[in-house]
Short mmCIF file of C-alpha atoms in Angstrom, two decimals:
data_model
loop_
_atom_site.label_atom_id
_atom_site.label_comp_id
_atom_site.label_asym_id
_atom_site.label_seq_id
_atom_site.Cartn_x
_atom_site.Cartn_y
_atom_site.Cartn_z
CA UNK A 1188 -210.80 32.04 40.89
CA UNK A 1189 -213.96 31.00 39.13
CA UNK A 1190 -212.50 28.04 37.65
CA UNK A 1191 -209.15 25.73 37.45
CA UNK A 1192 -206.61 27.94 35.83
CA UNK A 1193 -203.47 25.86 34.46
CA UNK A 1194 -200.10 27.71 33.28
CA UNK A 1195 -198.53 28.00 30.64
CA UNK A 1196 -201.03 26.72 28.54
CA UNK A 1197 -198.65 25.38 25.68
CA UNK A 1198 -194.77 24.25 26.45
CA UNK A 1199 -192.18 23.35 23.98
CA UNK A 1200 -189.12 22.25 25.53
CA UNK A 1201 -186.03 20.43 24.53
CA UNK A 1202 -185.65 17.00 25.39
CA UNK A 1203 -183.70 16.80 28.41
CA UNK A 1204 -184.65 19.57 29.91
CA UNK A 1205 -186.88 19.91 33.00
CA UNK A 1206 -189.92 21.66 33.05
CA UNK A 1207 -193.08 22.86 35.76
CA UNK A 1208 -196.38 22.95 35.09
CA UNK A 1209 -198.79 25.01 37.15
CA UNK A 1210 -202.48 24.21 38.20
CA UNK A 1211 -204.53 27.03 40.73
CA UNK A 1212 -207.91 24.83 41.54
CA UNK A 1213 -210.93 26.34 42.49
CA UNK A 1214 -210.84 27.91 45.56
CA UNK A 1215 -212.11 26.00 48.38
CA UNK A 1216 -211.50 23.07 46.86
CA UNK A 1217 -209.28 20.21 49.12
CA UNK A 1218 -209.13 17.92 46.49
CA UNK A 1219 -206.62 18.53 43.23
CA UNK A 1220 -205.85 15.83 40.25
CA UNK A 1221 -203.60 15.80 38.09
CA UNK A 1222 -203.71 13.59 34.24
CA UNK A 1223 -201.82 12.94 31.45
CA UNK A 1224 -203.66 12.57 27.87
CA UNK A 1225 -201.84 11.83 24.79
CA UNK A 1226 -202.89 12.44 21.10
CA UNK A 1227 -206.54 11.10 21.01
CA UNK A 1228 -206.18 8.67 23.80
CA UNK A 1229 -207.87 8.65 27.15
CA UNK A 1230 -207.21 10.39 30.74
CA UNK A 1231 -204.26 8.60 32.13
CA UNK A 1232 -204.09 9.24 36.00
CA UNK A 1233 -200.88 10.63 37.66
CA UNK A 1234 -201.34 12.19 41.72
CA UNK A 1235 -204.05 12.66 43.42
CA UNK A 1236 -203.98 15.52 46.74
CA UNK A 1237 -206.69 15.55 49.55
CA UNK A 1238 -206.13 18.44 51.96
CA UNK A 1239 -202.74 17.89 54.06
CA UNK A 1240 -202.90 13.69 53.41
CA UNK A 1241 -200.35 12.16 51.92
CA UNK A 1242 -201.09 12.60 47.77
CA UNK A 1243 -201.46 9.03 45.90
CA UNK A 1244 -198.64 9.04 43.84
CA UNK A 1245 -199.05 5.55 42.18
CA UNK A 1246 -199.62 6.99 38.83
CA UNK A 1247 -196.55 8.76 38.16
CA UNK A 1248 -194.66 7.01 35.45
CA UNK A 1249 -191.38 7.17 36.88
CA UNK A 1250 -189.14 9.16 39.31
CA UNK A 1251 -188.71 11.79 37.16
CA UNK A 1252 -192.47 13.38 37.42
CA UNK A 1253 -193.07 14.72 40.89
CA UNK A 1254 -195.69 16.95 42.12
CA UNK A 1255 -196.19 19.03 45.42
CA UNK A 1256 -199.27 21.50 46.61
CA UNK A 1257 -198.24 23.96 48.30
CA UNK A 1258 -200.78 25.54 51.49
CA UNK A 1259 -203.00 23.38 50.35
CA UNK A 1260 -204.15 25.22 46.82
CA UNK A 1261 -201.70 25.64 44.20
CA UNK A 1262 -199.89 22.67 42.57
CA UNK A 1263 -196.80 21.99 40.53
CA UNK A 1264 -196.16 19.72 38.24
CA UNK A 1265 -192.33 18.68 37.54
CA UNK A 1266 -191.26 16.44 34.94
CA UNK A 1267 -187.17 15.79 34.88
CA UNK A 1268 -185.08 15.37 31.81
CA UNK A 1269 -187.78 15.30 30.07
CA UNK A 1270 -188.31 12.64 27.35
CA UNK A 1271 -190.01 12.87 24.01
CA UNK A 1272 -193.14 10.70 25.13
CA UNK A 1273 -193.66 13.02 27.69
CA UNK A 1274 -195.35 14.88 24.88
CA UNK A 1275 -199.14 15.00 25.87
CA UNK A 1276 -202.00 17.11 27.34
CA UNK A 1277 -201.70 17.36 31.44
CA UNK A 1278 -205.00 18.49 32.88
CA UNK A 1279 -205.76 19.38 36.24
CA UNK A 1280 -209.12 18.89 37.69
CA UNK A 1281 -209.85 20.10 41.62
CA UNK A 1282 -212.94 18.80 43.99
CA UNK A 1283 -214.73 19.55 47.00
CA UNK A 1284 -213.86 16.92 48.48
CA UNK A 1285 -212.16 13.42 46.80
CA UNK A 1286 -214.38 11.25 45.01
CA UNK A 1287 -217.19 14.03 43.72
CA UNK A 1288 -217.43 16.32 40.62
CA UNK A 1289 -214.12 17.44 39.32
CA UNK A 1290 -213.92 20.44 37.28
CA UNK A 1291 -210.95 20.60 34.82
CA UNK A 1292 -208.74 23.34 33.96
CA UNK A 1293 -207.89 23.87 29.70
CA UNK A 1294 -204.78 21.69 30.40
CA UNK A 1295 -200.93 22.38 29.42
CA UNK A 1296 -200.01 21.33 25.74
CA UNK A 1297 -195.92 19.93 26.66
CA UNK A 1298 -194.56 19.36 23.60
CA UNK A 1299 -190.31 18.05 23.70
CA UNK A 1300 -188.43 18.50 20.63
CA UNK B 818 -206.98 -1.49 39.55
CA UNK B 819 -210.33 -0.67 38.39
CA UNK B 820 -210.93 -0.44 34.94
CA UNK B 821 -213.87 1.12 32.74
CA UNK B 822 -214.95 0.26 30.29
CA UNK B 823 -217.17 2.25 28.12
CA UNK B 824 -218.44 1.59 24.52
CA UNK B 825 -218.89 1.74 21.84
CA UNK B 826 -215.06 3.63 21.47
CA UNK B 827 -216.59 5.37 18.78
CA UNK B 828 -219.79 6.70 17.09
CA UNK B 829 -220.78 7.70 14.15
CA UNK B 830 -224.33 9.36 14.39
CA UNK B 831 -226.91 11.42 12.06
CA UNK B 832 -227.92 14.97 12.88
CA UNK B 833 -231.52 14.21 14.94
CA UNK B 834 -230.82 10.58 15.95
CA UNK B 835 -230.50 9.24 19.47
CA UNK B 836 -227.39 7.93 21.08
CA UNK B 837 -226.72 5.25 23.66
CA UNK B 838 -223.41 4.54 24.95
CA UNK B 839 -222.21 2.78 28.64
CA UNK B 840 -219.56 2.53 31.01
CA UNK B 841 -219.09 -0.89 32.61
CA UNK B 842 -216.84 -2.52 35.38
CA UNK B 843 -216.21 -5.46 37.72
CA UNK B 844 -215.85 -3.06 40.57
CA UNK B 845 -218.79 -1.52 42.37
CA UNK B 846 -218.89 2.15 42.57
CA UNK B 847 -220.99 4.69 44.70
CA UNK B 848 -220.59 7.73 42.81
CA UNK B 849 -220.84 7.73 38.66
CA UNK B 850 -219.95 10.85 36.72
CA UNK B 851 -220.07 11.53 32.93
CA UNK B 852 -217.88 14.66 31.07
CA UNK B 853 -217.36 15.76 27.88
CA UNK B 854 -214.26 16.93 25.72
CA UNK B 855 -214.34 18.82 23.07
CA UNK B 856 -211.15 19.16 21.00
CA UNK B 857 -208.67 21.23 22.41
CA UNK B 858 -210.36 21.86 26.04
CA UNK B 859 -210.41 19.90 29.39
CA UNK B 860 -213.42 17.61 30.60
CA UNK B 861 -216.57 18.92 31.34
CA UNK B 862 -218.94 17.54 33.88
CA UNK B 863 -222.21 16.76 32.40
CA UNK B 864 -224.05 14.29 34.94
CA UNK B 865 -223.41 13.34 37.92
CA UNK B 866 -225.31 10.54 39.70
CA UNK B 867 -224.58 9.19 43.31
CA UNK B 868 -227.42 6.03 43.71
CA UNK B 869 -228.17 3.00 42.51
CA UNK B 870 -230.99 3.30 39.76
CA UNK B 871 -230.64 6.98 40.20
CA UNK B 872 -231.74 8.38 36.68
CA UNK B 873 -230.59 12.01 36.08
CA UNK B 874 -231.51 14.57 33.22
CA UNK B 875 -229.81 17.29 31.84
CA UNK B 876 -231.23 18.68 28.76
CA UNK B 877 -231.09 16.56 26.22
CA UNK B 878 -228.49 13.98 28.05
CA UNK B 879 -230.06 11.40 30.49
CA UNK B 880 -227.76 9.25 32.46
CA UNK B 881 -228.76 6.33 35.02
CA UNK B 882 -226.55 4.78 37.63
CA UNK B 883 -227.11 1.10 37.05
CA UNK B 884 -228.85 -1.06 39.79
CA UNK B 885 -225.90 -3.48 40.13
CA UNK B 886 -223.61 -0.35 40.87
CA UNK B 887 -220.80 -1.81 38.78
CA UNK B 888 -222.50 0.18 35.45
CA UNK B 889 -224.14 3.62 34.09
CA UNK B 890 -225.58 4.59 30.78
CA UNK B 891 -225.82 7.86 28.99
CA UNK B 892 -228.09 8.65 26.29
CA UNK B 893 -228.13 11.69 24.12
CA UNK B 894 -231.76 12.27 22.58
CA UNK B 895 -231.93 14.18 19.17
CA UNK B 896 -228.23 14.93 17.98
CA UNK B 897 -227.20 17.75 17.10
CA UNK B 898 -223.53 18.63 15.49
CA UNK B 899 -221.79 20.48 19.02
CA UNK B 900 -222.36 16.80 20.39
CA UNK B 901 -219.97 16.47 18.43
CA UNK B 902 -216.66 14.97 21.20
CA UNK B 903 -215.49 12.25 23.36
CA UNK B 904 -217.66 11.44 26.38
CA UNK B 905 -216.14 9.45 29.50
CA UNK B 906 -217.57 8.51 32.61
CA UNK B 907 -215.52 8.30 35.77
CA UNK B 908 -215.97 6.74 39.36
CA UNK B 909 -214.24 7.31 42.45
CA UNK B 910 -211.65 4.52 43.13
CA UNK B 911 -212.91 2.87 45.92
CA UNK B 912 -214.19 3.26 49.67
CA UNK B 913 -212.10 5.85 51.84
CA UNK B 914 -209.79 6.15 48.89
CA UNK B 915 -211.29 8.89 46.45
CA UNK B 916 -209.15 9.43 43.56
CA UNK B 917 -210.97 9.33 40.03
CA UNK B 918 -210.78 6.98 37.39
CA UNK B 919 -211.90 8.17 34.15
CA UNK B 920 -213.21 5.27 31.08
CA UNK B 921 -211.68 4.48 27.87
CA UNK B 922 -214.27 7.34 25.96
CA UNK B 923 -216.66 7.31 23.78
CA UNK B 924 -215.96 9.29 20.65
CA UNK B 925 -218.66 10.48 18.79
CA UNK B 926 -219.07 12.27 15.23
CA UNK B 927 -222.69 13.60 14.40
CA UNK B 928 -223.15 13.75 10.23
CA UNK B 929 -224.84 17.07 9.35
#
């Protein structure tokens, strides 16, 4: 597509519950990002993906988020029993390659009640 | 890790005047990038700028890639309201590992 496309792009869930968030980069792109951004705070980041190399997980804030990219384009998100401060903004950003201009998708508003 | 640091956090800014803000860190980078958020939307690349003393234009937004490498500057001539947002600059995290790091932002509010 002509841009990053994230889905859905608001979630309420209830706390405990596990959700997936969706992220289609641009295509062509090898590199895909993912970040977390609370209520008026800064980008906060999670997993990195470079073509088939192993992603950089050392953001993730604990075992319950994982991530996988499937055929190298589209990426899911998945947060586990999820907890009230998982409420935030999660933006995904893709690259040509790692390291140059990201573009961001409109992000996924996860709310947990 | 690498940390940037950008200031001032915020700004508050009459319609017309001319804005300075920077990103600083004790790291050296190769690559520096600014964006911009406006409420409610993801990060949009403004600048990008790739070496040292590089000095980049885009309209009304200049941005230079400092000559030590560890710093980069935007400036934002003649204000006008839809500046309005938070501006961050990012950097790649290091050499053969290219993950982005994005600063603390720079908010900014332009008075009518």
């Amino acid at each position: 597509g002509a841009g990053v496309s994230q889905s859905p792009s608001n979630k309420v869930t209830e706390k405990g519950k596990d959700v997936e968030l969706r992220c289609d980069p641009i295509s062509g792109h090898t590199a895909l990002y993912w970040y977390r951004q609370s209520l008026g705070q800064g980008l906060e980041f999670l997993i990195y993906f470079q073509g088939n190399s192993a992603p950089d997980k050392s953001g993730l804030p604990s075992d319950r988020f994982s991530a996988e990219r499937t055929g190298g384009s589209v990426s899911t998100l998945t947060i586990q029993r999820t907890q009230q401060e998982d409420s935030a903004v999660y933006l995904c950003a893709s690259s040509k390659t790692g390291g140059t201009e990201a573009f961001f998708g409109q992000g996924t508003r996860l709310t947990v009640v | 890790g690498q940390q940037l640091n950008q200031s001032p956090q915020s700004m508050f800014i009459q319609e017309g005047e001319d804005v300075s803000m920077n990103c600083t860190s004790s790291s050296i980078f190769n690559t520096w990038l600014w964006y911009k958020q406006d409420p409610g939307e993801g990060p949009v690349l403004l600048i990008a700028l790739y070496k040292a003393g590089e000095l980049t234009s885009n309209g009304r937004l200049t941005a230079q890639f400092g000559i030590t490498r560890k710093d980069s500057f935007l400036n934002i001539s003649a204000s006008i309201p839809s500046d309005v947002g938070i501006y961050f600059c990012a950097a790649p995290a290091g050499r053969g590992a290219n993950n982005l790091f994005f600063g603390t932002g720079t908010r900014l509010t332009v008075i009518p």
